């Protein structure tokens, strides 16, 4: 694995060739592909499979949709003349949940974790002409993988993934795959951080590269705004155009490397100048308080499952702009990089979350969590050190990948983990430290608390720069009785007010399952009317507490889950349908958010 996570670019020094398209695919339920040398001999009985996409919803048979275990992808990579002064890489945006990659039958590398890039140096393995690229993937869940879950084995030997979370365990090659060529001596990584000085800005930078570094910052018109030489230092930008919330200004940063006076590599990227800080109970962007409005999302759409698609992303941003949102959380895993690129362009704020989800063991943990009845996890986890190692790696890879996006304003280390035992404190403390150490911009670090993590029991909230709450008063608690729900909600919020009055709070989930077909007066749970009334009740509670600095509704759209008595072909808490059409409550939100 290379530790460079730079997004692929093509220019006179680098070539980035997309390998997306129709690949060959085969399930491997007996895990025999490696011993039978499928990587060198080729898949024995392949079918075609689009990349990027989840495989689940493309089939018509239940066993294929629900498949759990090993599966293979294969394609051909055509390389023009291989030269000794170049390096060659294969880069996957992600492979869910783990993979081993072979080129021409030889192991190129492996990766644990299904939501971050796999960047493999294949310089010694590639040859001119046609090369066979084979991927052995696996989508099993356990209590050392993030997200956490388990696998049950049916009497006929079929495996079933049981996530300790409700979103469908979509799997496959979900993001673009690239064949990259770059000079042997190249640019590996760069980091930026910002300080405002009146109308001007100071950019501190550092570049990891082979050769002498020079950098240039150009404004939108292509005029030079600042330059610098050396692998680290500062640039002074006079009359800086700031990247503002919903009013993005992007500069172009060009990094050049030279060896013996000759340019050897070049990397161009968009950057935005902005600062993020916490001040008392405010979240400040460029020194101004910002109230977060938006959603927890999923990468989820018809047919594609969790596969990235530019058109779906475009529609999502258009809907989010229409409703007056300014923020989303990448619940419950880092999304495809293209989401962040669009957010950078549109001025959206992102709470970037690692797949630290399902760290609570109970039958249907969303039910238990909603009602505050979760049980422990870290104290009796079979191999907590390995789990923490995987969690640590995901934080490291996420920050390496996303640190330079102006849209990213915070890191979320977990969603609804157990946080009430000393074991949970010991588990999370070093992970928070890691995030703080690794981020050159020192953005806020947070985690998302469910109901059991109450003010009197939670041992982890003091680690958070702002506190994220998922609360379902009126759904999992006192469902159908909003008056009772409101009273209980206020009771809890008064406790938080006494405990942590000077910390910003963001509601990262609140919502009701709502059927687009159901209208009822007076309202009942699941009706469109109930979703509207529930939102109004929540808003009045939020507005009562000055430390509440954001509301991210659950969820942007309806999304696919596993089957069960709690889910009607999916989680229906969307403000939009899965086809991205507004429910009635979307108009309630729009009215509020356009004025807030
Ligand atoms: N939170 C009380 C995590 C999300 C679920 C959501 C739900 C739960 C609620 C926990 O991933 O979808 O049940 O709607």
GROMACS .gro file of C-alpha atoms in nm, residues 5-476:
model
  472
    5UNK     CA    1  -0.419   0.942  -0.109
    6UNK     CA    2  -0.401   1.224  -0.364
    7UNK     CA    3  -0.698   1.217  -0.600
    8UNK     CA    4  -0.593   1.106  -0.951
    9UNK     CA    5  -0.508   1.377  -1.205
   10UNK     CA    6  -0.376   1.372  -1.560
   11UNK     CA    7  -0.125   1.625  -1.690
   12UNK     CA    8   0.203   1.632  -1.882
   13UNK     CA    9   0.374   1.431  -1.601
   14UNK     CA   10   0.095   1.204  -1.479
   15UNK     CA   11  -0.156   0.980  -1.648
   16UNK     CA   12  -0.481   0.871  -1.483
   17UNK     CA   13  -0.679   0.617  -1.676
   18UNK     CA   14  -1.028   0.521  -1.553
   19UNK     CA   15  -1.089   0.147  -1.543
   20UNK     CA   16  -1.465   0.178  -1.479
   21UNK     CA   17  -1.697  -0.027  -1.695
   22UNK     CA   18  -1.810  -0.385  -1.727
   23UNK     CA   19  -1.581  -0.620  -1.535
   24UNK     CA   20  -1.590  -0.999  -1.495
   25UNK     CA   21  -1.731  -1.125  -1.163
   26UNK     CA   22  -1.773  -1.448  -0.972
   27UNK     CA   23  -1.900  -1.547  -0.628
   28UNK     CA   24  -1.663  -1.775  -0.437
   29UNK     CA   25  -1.880  -1.926  -0.160
   30UNK     CA   26  -1.629  -2.201  -0.079
   31UNK     CA   27  -1.332  -1.960  -0.076
   32UNK     CA   28  -1.147  -2.175  -0.324
   33UNK     CA   29  -1.043  -1.905  -0.572
   34UNK     CA   30  -0.698  -1.859  -0.420
   35UNK     CA   31  -0.612  -2.228  -0.392
   36UNK     CA   32  -0.740  -2.283  -0.745
   37UNK     CA   33  -0.536  -1.987  -0.866
   38UNK     CA   34  -0.816  -1.785  -1.020
   39UNK     CA   35  -0.587  -1.481  -1.015
   40UNK     CA   36  -0.340  -1.634  -1.258
   41UNK     CA   37  -0.573  -1.866  -1.453
   42UNK     CA   38  -0.864  -1.623  -1.477
   43UNK     CA   39  -1.212  -1.661  -1.333
   44UNK     CA   40  -1.353  -2.000  -1.437
   45UNK     CA   41  -1.719  -1.896  -1.477
   46UNK     CA   42  -1.741  -1.520  -1.479
   47UNK     CA   43  -2.052  -1.312  -1.530
   48UNK     CA   44  -2.042  -0.943  -1.617
   49UNK     CA   45  -2.059  -0.680  -1.346
   50UNK     CA   46  -2.061  -0.300  -1.368
   51UNK     CA   47  -1.799  -0.101  -1.177
   52UNK     CA   48  -1.865   0.112  -0.980
   53UNK     CA   49  -2.179  -0.037  -0.821
   54UNK     CA   50  -2.294  -0.267  -0.543
   55UNK     CA   51  -2.376  -0.608  -0.682
   56UNK     CA   52  -2.681  -0.672  -0.459
   57UNK     CA   53  -2.964  -0.496  -0.641
   58UNK     CA   54  -2.861  -0.598  -0.991
   59UNK     CA   55  -2.972  -0.958  -0.943
   60UNK     CA   56  -3.315  -1.117  -0.942
   61UNK     CA   57  -3.236  -1.400  -0.698
   62UNK     CA   58  -3.240  -1.346  -0.321
   63UNK     CA   59  -2.924  -1.553  -0.257
   64UNK     CA   60  -2.723  -1.327  -0.485
   65UNK     CA   61  -2.863  -1.009  -0.330
   66UNK     CA   62  -2.786  -1.134   0.018
   67UNK     CA   63  -2.457  -1.300  -0.069
   68UNK     CA   64  -2.196  -1.295   0.207
   69UNK     CA   65  -1.843  -1.427   0.171
   70UNK     CA   66  -1.569  -1.407  -0.092
   71UNK     CA   67  -1.631  -1.273  -0.444
   72UNK     CA   68  -1.401  -1.184  -0.731
   73UNK     CA   69  -1.376  -0.904  -0.985
   74UNK     CA   70  -1.146  -0.918  -1.285
   75UNK     CA   71  -1.059  -0.690  -1.576
   76UNK     CA   72  -0.783  -0.620  -1.828
   77UNK     CA   73  -0.551  -0.325  -1.794
   78UNK     CA   74  -0.372  -0.214  -2.107
   79UNK     CA   75  -0.037  -0.050  -2.044
   80UNK     CA   76   0.153   0.138  -2.309
   81UNK     CA   77   0.532   0.118  -2.301
   82UNK     CA   78   0.648   0.064  -1.941
   83UNK     CA   79   0.944   0.286  -1.863
   84UNK     CA   80   1.200   0.254  -1.588
   85UNK     CA   81   1.171   0.614  -1.468
   86UNK     CA   82   0.795   0.586  -1.406
   87UNK     CA   83   0.585   0.434  -1.128
   88UNK     CA   84   0.255   0.259  -1.184
   89UNK     CA   85  -0.035   0.228  -0.942
   90UNK     CA   86  -0.382   0.079  -0.932
   91UNK     CA   87  -0.617   0.286  -0.720
   92UNK     CA   88  -0.961   0.178  -0.601
   93UNK     CA   89  -1.182   0.446  -0.442
   94UNK     CA   90  -1.296   0.162  -0.213
   95UNK     CA   91  -1.364  -0.211  -0.207
   96UNK     CA   92  -1.617  -0.327   0.052
   97UNK     CA   93  -1.520  -0.450   0.309
   98UNK     CA   94  -1.173  -0.589   0.236
   99UNK     CA   95  -0.973  -0.705  -0.059
  100UNK     CA   96  -0.663  -0.873  -0.188
  101UNK     CA   97  -0.553  -0.747  -0.530
  102UNK     CA   98  -0.350  -0.943  -0.786
  103UNK     CA   99  -0.188  -0.825  -1.105
  104UNK     CA  100  -0.099  -1.096  -1.355
  105UNK     CA  101  -0.153  -1.352  -1.080
  106UNK     CA  102   0.088  -1.186  -0.835
  107UNK     CA  103  -0.026  -1.028  -0.510
  108UNK     CA  104  -0.012  -0.648  -0.539
  109UNK     CA  105  -0.147  -0.576  -0.192
  110UNK     CA  106  -0.443  -0.596   0.040
  111UNK     CA  107  -0.666  -0.364   0.236
  112UNK     CA  108  -0.898  -0.388   0.532
  113UNK     CA  109  -1.198  -0.153   0.540
  114UNK     CA  110  -1.455  -0.088   0.272
  115UNK     CA  111  -1.482   0.289   0.252
  116UNK     CA  112  -1.138   0.432   0.182
  117UNK     CA  113  -0.898   0.412  -0.112
  118UNK     CA  114  -0.676   0.118  -0.190
  119UNK     CA  115  -0.363   0.252  -0.360
  120UNK     CA  116  -0.124  -0.016  -0.480
  121UNK     CA  117   0.218   0.027  -0.634
  122UNK     CA  118   0.229  -0.225  -0.920
  123UNK     CA  119   0.552  -0.101  -1.077
  124UNK     CA  120   0.725  -0.438  -1.055
  125UNK     CA  121   0.420  -0.633  -1.168
  126UNK     CA  122   0.292  -0.452  -1.473
  127UNK     CA  123   0.413  -0.514  -1.828
  128UNK     CA  124   0.353  -0.351  -2.162
  129UNK     CA  125   0.030  -0.472  -2.321
  130UNK     CA  126  -0.256  -0.655  -2.155
  131UNK     CA  127  -0.242  -0.722  -1.779
  132UNK     CA  128  -0.496  -0.919  -1.577
  133UNK     CA  129  -0.621  -0.734  -1.269
  134UNK     CA  130  -0.800  -0.962  -1.020
  135UNK     CA  131  -0.965  -0.860  -0.694
  136UNK     CA  132  -1.062  -1.102  -0.422
  137UNK     CA  133  -1.315  -0.916  -0.207
  138UNK     CA  134  -1.498  -1.020   0.107
  139UNK     CA  135  -1.801  -0.862   0.277
  140UNK     CA  136  -1.818  -1.047   0.608
  141UNK     CA  137  -1.863  -0.848   0.928
  142UNK     CA  138  -1.729  -0.924   1.271
  143UNK     CA  139  -1.646  -0.746   1.593
  144UNK     CA  140  -1.300  -0.645   1.483
  145UNK     CA  141  -1.408  -0.494   1.151
  146UNK     CA  142  -1.556  -0.149   1.122
  147UNK     CA  143  -1.848  -0.138   1.076
  148UNK     CA  144  -1.912  -0.408   1.337
  149UNK     CA  145  -2.140  -0.703   1.294
  150UNK     CA  146  -2.144  -1.080   1.274
  151UNK     CA  147  -2.200  -1.358   1.025
  152UNK     CA  148  -2.449  -1.636   1.081
  153UNK     CA  149  -2.419  -1.963   0.894
  154UNK     CA  150  -2.736  -2.140   0.782
  155UNK     CA  151  -2.762  -2.524   0.790
  156UNK     CA  152  -2.679  -2.540   0.417
  157UNK     CA  153  -2.358  -2.348   0.480
  158UNK     CA  154  -2.482  -2.016   0.336
  159UNK     CA  155  -2.347  -1.717   0.522
  160UNK     CA  156  -2.557  -1.415   0.618
  161UNK     CA  157  -2.407  -1.083   0.725
  162UNK     CA  158  -2.573  -0.934   1.032
  163UNK     CA  159  -2.460  -0.576   1.072
  164UNK     CA  160  -2.502  -0.416   1.412
  165UNK     CA  161  -2.662  -0.131   1.219
  166UNK     CA  162  -2.963  -0.100   0.993
  167UNK     CA  163  -2.821   0.003   0.653
  168UNK     CA  164  -2.799  -0.276   0.396
  169UNK     CA  165  -2.459  -0.442   0.382
  170UNK     CA  166  -2.400  -0.330   0.024
  171UNK     CA  167  -2.077  -0.465  -0.118
  172UNK     CA  168  -1.859  -0.458  -0.425
  173UNK     CA  169  -1.636  -0.206  -0.597
  174UNK     CA  170  -1.835   0.104  -0.511
  175UNK     CA  171  -1.609   0.374  -0.648
  176UNK     CA  172  -1.395   0.442  -0.952
  177UNK     CA  173  -1.083   0.240  -1.027
  178UNK     CA  174  -0.780   0.408  -1.186
  179UNK     CA  175  -0.459   0.298  -1.348
  180UNK     CA  176  -0.205   0.568  -1.264
  181UNK     CA  177   0.132   0.647  -1.405
  182UNK     CA  178   0.359   0.909  -1.251
  183UNK     CA  179   0.731   0.987  -1.243
  184UNK     CA  180   0.947   0.780  -1.012
  185UNK     CA  181   1.032   1.101  -0.828
  186UNK     CA  182   0.687   1.242  -0.757
  187UNK     CA  183   0.459   1.440  -0.529
  188UNK     CA  184   0.312   1.218  -0.257
  189UNK     CA  185   0.103   1.443  -0.037
  190UNK     CA  186   0.044   1.799   0.077
  191UNK     CA  187  -0.121   1.970   0.373
  192UNK     CA  188  -0.256   2.319   0.418
  193UNK     CA  189  -0.377   2.522   0.711
  194UNK     CA  190  -0.505   2.877   0.729
  195UNK     CA  191  -0.488   3.186   0.945
  196UNK     CA  192  -0.678   3.507   0.873
  197UNK     CA  193  -0.507   3.840   0.909
  198UNK     CA  194  -0.766   4.110   0.855
  199UNK     CA  195  -0.856   4.097   0.486
  200UNK     CA  196  -0.553   3.880   0.414
  201UNK     CA  197  -0.476   3.515   0.479
  202UNK     CA  198  -0.169   3.317   0.574
  203UNK     CA  199  -0.147   2.967   0.433
  204UNK     CA  200   0.093   2.728   0.605
  205UNK     CA  201   0.181   2.442   0.377
  206UNK     CA  202   0.390   2.132   0.369
  207UNK     CA  203   0.454   1.906   0.071
  208UNK     CA  204   0.585   1.553   0.074
  209UNK     CA  205   0.765   1.503  -0.255
  210UNK     CA  206   1.085   1.393  -0.423
  211UNK     CA  207   1.275   1.693  -0.557
  212UNK     CA  208   1.263   2.068  -0.501
  213UNK     CA  209   0.916   2.203  -0.443
  214UNK     CA  210   0.758   2.523  -0.564
  215UNK     CA  211   0.393   2.615  -0.530
  216UNK     CA  212   0.164   2.869  -0.689
  217UNK     CA  213  -0.184   2.977  -0.588
  218UNK     CA  214  -0.406   3.117  -0.861
  219UNK     CA  215  -0.742   3.287  -0.819
  220UNK     CA  216  -1.050   3.214  -1.027
  221UNK     CA  217  -0.928   3.438  -1.308
  222UNK     CA  218  -0.597   3.258  -1.325
  223UNK     CA  219  -0.401   3.546  -1.168
  224UNK     CA  220  -0.126   3.452  -0.927
  225UNK     CA  221  -0.235   3.514  -0.567
  226UNK     CA  222   0.077   3.377  -0.394
  227UNK     CA  223   0.386   3.167  -0.455
  228UNK     CA  224   0.638   2.984  -0.239
  229UNK     CA  225   0.945   2.765  -0.270
  230UNK     CA  226   1.050   2.479  -0.046
  231UNK     CA  227   0.873   2.178   0.092
  232UNK     CA  228   0.716   2.372   0.379
  233UNK     CA  229   0.653   2.732   0.466
  234UNK     CA  230   0.395   3.006   0.447
  235UNK     CA  231   0.220   3.197   0.173
  236UNK     CA  232   0.065   3.536   0.226
  237UNK     CA  233  -0.254   3.597   0.029
  238UNK     CA  234  -0.351   3.964   0.009
  239UNK     CA  235  -0.722   4.047  -0.003
  240UNK     CA  236  -0.804   3.679   0.022
  241UNK     CA  237  -1.133   3.553  -0.116
  242UNK     CA  238  -1.266   3.333   0.159
  243UNK     CA  239  -1.441   3.003   0.108
  244UNK     CA  240  -1.775   3.080   0.272
  245UNK     CA  241  -2.066   2.861   0.371
  246UNK     CA  242  -2.288   2.820   0.061
  247UNK     CA  243  -2.073   3.074  -0.117
  248UNK     CA  244  -1.759   2.888  -0.209
  249UNK     CA  245  -1.452   3.050  -0.357
  250UNK     CA  246  -1.191   2.807  -0.482
  251UNK     CA  247  -0.834   2.884  -0.577
  252UNK     CA  248  -0.616   2.653  -0.782
  253UNK     CA  249  -0.302   2.529  -0.612
  254UNK     CA  250  -0.022   2.403  -0.834
  255UNK     CA  251   0.264   2.206  -0.685
  256UNK     CA  252   0.571   2.157  -0.903
  257UNK     CA  253   0.878   1.950  -0.828
  258UNK     CA  254   1.215   1.996  -0.996
  259UNK     CA  255   1.529   1.786  -1.004
  260UNK     CA  256   1.850   1.946  -1.135
  261UNK     CA  257   1.645   2.246  -1.248
  262UNK     CA  258   1.410   2.033  -1.458
  263UNK     CA  259   1.039   2.000  -1.374
  264UNK     CA  260   0.966   1.638  -1.285
  265UNK     CA  261   0.610   1.638  -1.151
  266UNK     CA  262   0.307   1.861  -1.117
  267UNK     CA  263  -0.015   1.837  -0.917
  268UNK     CA  264  -0.307   2.082  -0.950
  269UNK     CA  265  -0.601   2.093  -0.714
  270UNK     CA  266  -0.877   2.326  -0.590
  271UNK     CA  267  -0.839   2.471  -0.243
  272UNK     CA  268  -1.052   2.700  -0.030
  273UNK     CA  269  -0.928   2.944   0.231
  274UNK     CA  270  -1.131   2.919   0.549
  275UNK     CA  271  -1.089   2.862   0.920
  276UNK     CA  272  -1.294   2.646   1.157
  277UNK     CA  273  -1.298   2.688   1.534
  278UNK     CA  274  -1.509   2.629   1.838
  279UNK     CA  275  -1.561   2.931   2.058
  280UNK     CA  276  -1.771   2.872   2.370
  281UNK     CA  277  -2.086   2.718   2.238
  282UNK     CA  278  -2.046   2.847   1.883
  283UNK     CA  279  -1.906   2.678   1.574
  284UNK     CA  280  -1.716   2.941   1.379
  285UNK     CA  281  -1.630   2.935   1.010
  286UNK     CA  282  -1.405   3.229   0.921
  287UNK     CA  283  -1.473   3.366   1.266
  288UNK     CA  284  -1.851   3.379   1.211
  289UNK     CA  285  -2.099   3.153   1.395
  290UNK     CA  286  -2.267   2.903   1.171
  291UNK     CA  287  -2.580   2.701   1.246
  292UNK     CA  288  -2.563   2.360   1.079
  293UNK     CA  289  -2.873   2.269   0.876
  294UNK     CA  290  -2.901   1.953   0.680
  295UNK     CA  291  -2.893   1.578   0.701
  296UNK     CA  292  -2.732   1.256   0.786
  297UNK     CA  293  -2.708   1.084   0.450
  298UNK     CA  294  -2.617   0.749   0.306
  299UNK     CA  295  -2.456   0.656  -0.021
  300UNK     CA  296  -2.769   0.475  -0.134
  301UNK     CA  297  -2.980   0.474  -0.447
  302UNK     CA  298  -3.188   0.245  -0.664
  303UNK     CA  299  -2.996  -0.016  -0.859
  304UNK     CA  300  -2.653   0.123  -0.769
  305UNK     CA  301  -2.678   0.046  -0.400
  306UNK     CA  302  -2.375   0.226  -0.260
  307UNK     CA  303  -2.208   0.276  -0.599
  308UNK     CA  304  -2.104   0.632  -0.674
  309UNK     CA  305  -2.283   0.809  -0.956
  310UNK     CA  306  -2.230   1.173  -1.053
  311UNK     CA  307  -2.595   1.224  -1.153
  312UNK     CA  308  -2.727   1.101  -0.818
  313UNK     CA  309  -2.479   1.325  -0.637
  314UNK     CA  310  -2.583   1.624  -0.850
  315UNK     CA  311  -2.951   1.564  -0.775
  316UNK     CA  312  -2.875   1.533  -0.403
  317UNK     CA  313  -2.694   1.865  -0.396
  318UNK     CA  314  -2.976   2.032  -0.590
  319UNK     CA  315  -3.231   1.898  -0.339
  320UNK     CA  316  -3.014   2.005  -0.045
  321UNK     CA  317  -2.981   2.355  -0.189
  322UNK     CA  318  -3.355   2.375  -0.258
  323UNK     CA  319  -3.438   2.290   0.103
  324UNK     CA  320  -3.192   2.546   0.243
  325UNK     CA  321  -2.939   2.302   0.388
  326UNK     CA  322  -2.572   2.387   0.442
  327UNK     CA  323  -2.429   2.070   0.591
  328UNK     CA  324  -2.434   1.691   0.594
  329UNK     CA  325  -2.272   1.414   0.792
  330UNK     CA  326  -2.119   1.126   0.599
  331UNK     CA  327  -2.311   0.880   0.814
  332UNK     CA  328  -2.176   0.620   0.871
  333UNK     CA  329  -1.854   0.599   0.665
  334UNK     CA  330  -1.637   0.825   0.449
  335UNK     CA  331  -1.810   0.878   0.115
  336UNK     CA  332  -1.664   0.874  -0.235
  337UNK     CA  333  -1.420   1.163  -0.283
  338UNK     CA  334  -1.639   1.316  -0.551
  339UNK     CA  335  -1.899   1.408  -0.283
  340UNK     CA  336  -1.638   1.626  -0.112
  341UNK     CA  337  -1.535   1.784  -0.442
  342UNK     CA  338  -1.896   1.886  -0.503
  343UNK     CA  339  -1.935   2.009  -0.146
  344UNK     CA  340  -1.619   2.219  -0.191
  345UNK     CA  341  -1.774   2.375  -0.499
  346UNK     CA  342  -2.118   2.431  -0.346
  347UNK     CA  343  -1.999   2.563  -0.009
  348UNK     CA  344  -2.145   2.274   0.191
  349UNK     CA  345  -2.004   2.175   0.530
  350UNK     CA  346  -1.925   1.811   0.602
  351UNK     CA  347  -1.892   1.621   0.927
  352UNK     CA  348  -1.669   1.339   0.803
  353UNK     CA  349  -1.737   1.011   0.978
  354UNK     CA  350  -1.536   0.686   0.994
  355UNK     CA  351  -1.728   0.357   0.989
  356UNK     CA  352  -1.713   0.338   1.369
  357UNK     CA  353  -2.069   0.211   1.378
  358UNK     CA  354  -2.233  -0.094   1.536
  359UNK     CA  355  -2.020  -0.077   1.850
  360UNK     CA  356  -2.306  -0.185   2.063
  361UNK     CA  357  -2.423  -0.543   2.080
  362UNK     CA  358  -2.796  -0.597   2.089
  363UNK     CA  359  -3.055  -0.763   1.873
  364UNK     CA  360  -3.177  -0.463   1.680
  365UNK     CA  361  -2.952  -0.195   1.810
  366UNK     CA  362  -3.133   0.100   1.655
  367UNK     CA  363  -3.442   0.004   1.858
  368UNK     CA  364  -3.244  -0.044   2.173
  369UNK     CA  365  -3.046   0.271   2.114
  370UNK     CA  366  -3.353   0.480   2.046
  371UNK     CA  367  -3.502   0.373   2.373
  372UNK     CA  368  -3.178   0.401   2.570
  373UNK     CA  369  -3.142   0.028   2.630
  374UNK     CA  370  -2.815  -0.065   2.466
  375UNK     CA  371  -2.580  -0.309   2.629
  376UNK     CA  372  -2.201  -0.298   2.658
  377UNK     CA  373  -1.945  -0.370   2.393
  378UNK     CA  374  -1.583  -0.283   2.460
  379UNK     CA  375  -1.557  -0.473   2.788
  380UNK     CA  376  -1.636  -0.807   2.625
  381UNK     CA  377  -1.533  -0.753   2.264
  382UNK     CA  378  -1.332  -1.060   2.151
  383UNK     CA  379  -1.028  -0.865   2.030
  384UNK     CA  380  -1.060  -0.502   2.123
  385UNK     CA  381  -0.698  -0.429   2.027
  386UNK     CA  382  -0.752  -0.542   1.671
  387UNK     CA  383  -1.078  -0.350   1.650
  388UNK     CA  384  -0.901  -0.039   1.774
  389UNK     CA  385  -0.616  -0.094   1.527
  390UNK     CA  386  -0.863  -0.109   1.237
  391UNK     CA  387  -1.048   0.195   1.371
  392UNK     CA  388  -0.720   0.383   1.405
  393UNK     CA  389  -0.624   0.295   1.047
  394UNK     CA  390  -0.958   0.421   0.917
  395UNK     CA  391  -0.917   0.754   1.100
  396UNK     CA  392  -0.565   0.788   0.965
  397UNK     CA  393  -0.668   0.708   0.607
  398UNK     CA  394  -0.975   0.934   0.622
  399UNK     CA  395  -0.777   1.234   0.746
  400UNK     CA  396  -0.499   1.169   0.495
  401UNK     CA  397  -0.757   1.157   0.216
  402UNK     CA  398  -0.988   1.443   0.319
  403UNK     CA  399  -0.774   1.691   0.514
  404UNK     CA  400  -0.748   1.945   0.231
  405UNK     CA  401  -1.118   1.977   0.152
  406UNK     CA  402  -1.253   2.311   0.273
  407UNK     CA  403  -1.595   2.147   0.310
  408UNK     CA  404  -1.472   1.917   0.588
  409UNK     CA  405  -1.524   2.099   0.917
  410UNK     CA  406  -1.509   1.812   1.167
  411UNK     CA  407  -1.418   1.447   1.215
  412UNK     CA  408  -1.666   1.207   1.367
  413UNK     CA  409  -1.501   0.908   1.531
  414UNK     CA  410  -1.810   0.696   1.597
  415UNK     CA  411  -2.184   0.671   1.564
  416UNK     CA  412  -2.391   0.549   1.857
  417UNK     CA  413  -2.116   0.349   2.020
  418UNK     CA  414  -2.144   0.229   2.375
  419UNK     CA  415  -1.989   0.513   2.579
  420UNK     CA  416  -2.092   0.442   2.935
  421UNK     CA  417  -1.818   0.207   3.053
  422UNK     CA  418  -1.460   0.278   3.154
  423UNK     CA  419  -1.364   0.039   2.872
  424UNK     CA  420  -1.530   0.268   2.617
  425UNK     CA  421  -1.338   0.565   2.752
  426UNK     CA  422  -1.008   0.378   2.726
  427UNK     CA  423  -1.096   0.264   2.378
  428UNK     CA  424  -1.184   0.608   2.241
  429UNK     CA  425  -0.935   0.836   2.417
  430UNK     CA  426  -0.637   0.738   2.195
  431UNK     CA  427  -0.853   0.757   1.882
  432UNK     CA  428  -0.952   1.115   1.957
  433UNK     CA  429  -0.585   1.192   2.017
  434UNK     CA  430  -0.493   1.039   1.682
  435UNK     CA  431  -0.743   1.255   1.497
  436UNK     CA  432  -0.617   1.567   1.673
  437UNK     CA  433  -0.255   1.487   1.599
  438UNK     CA  434  -0.308   1.398   1.235
  439UNK     CA  435  -0.516   1.692   1.123
  440UNK     CA  436  -0.293   1.981   1.015
  441UNK     CA  437  -0.593   2.214   1.052
  442UNK     CA  438  -0.689   2.090   1.400
  443UNK     CA  439  -1.054   2.073   1.312
  444UNK     CA  440  -1.305   1.978   1.583
  445UNK     CA  441  -1.330   1.609   1.666
  446UNK     CA  442  -1.659   1.460   1.774
  447UNK     CA  443  -1.860   1.142   1.814
  448UNK     CA  444  -2.232   1.073   1.794
  449UNK     CA  445  -2.423   0.976   2.107
  450UNK     CA  446  -2.740   0.770   2.127
  451UNK     CA  447  -2.989   0.779   2.411
  452UNK     CA  448  -2.801   0.550   2.651
  453UNK     CA  449  -2.515   0.799   2.644
  454UNK     CA  450  -2.707   1.025   2.877
  455UNK     CA  451  -2.553   1.324   3.054
  456UNK     CA  452  -2.513   1.130   3.377
  457UNK     CA  453  -2.370   0.812   3.225
  458UNK     CA  454  -2.166   0.905   2.918
  459UNK     CA  455  -1.792   0.884   2.981
  460UNK     CA  456  -1.684   1.013   2.642
  461UNK     CA  457  -1.853   1.348   2.585
  462UNK     CA  458  -1.571   1.546   2.749
  463UNK     CA  459  -1.343   1.430   2.462
  464UNK     CA  460  -1.565   1.600   2.205
  465UNK     CA  461  -1.519   1.952   2.073
  466UNK     CA  462  -1.889   1.964   2.002
  467UNK     CA  463  -2.143   1.708   2.112
  468UNK     CA  464  -2.357   1.524   1.860
  469UNK     CA  465  -2.686   1.375   1.976
  470UNK     CA  466  -2.914   1.128   1.796
  471UNK     CA  467  -3.251   1.163   1.962
  472UNK     CA  468  -3.588   1.018   1.868
  473UNK     CA  469  -3.835   1.155   2.123
  474UNK     CA  470  -4.168   1.099   1.951
  475UNK     CA  471  -4.048   0.794   1.759
  476UNK     CA  472  -3.852   0.532   1.952
   0.00000   0.00000   0.00000
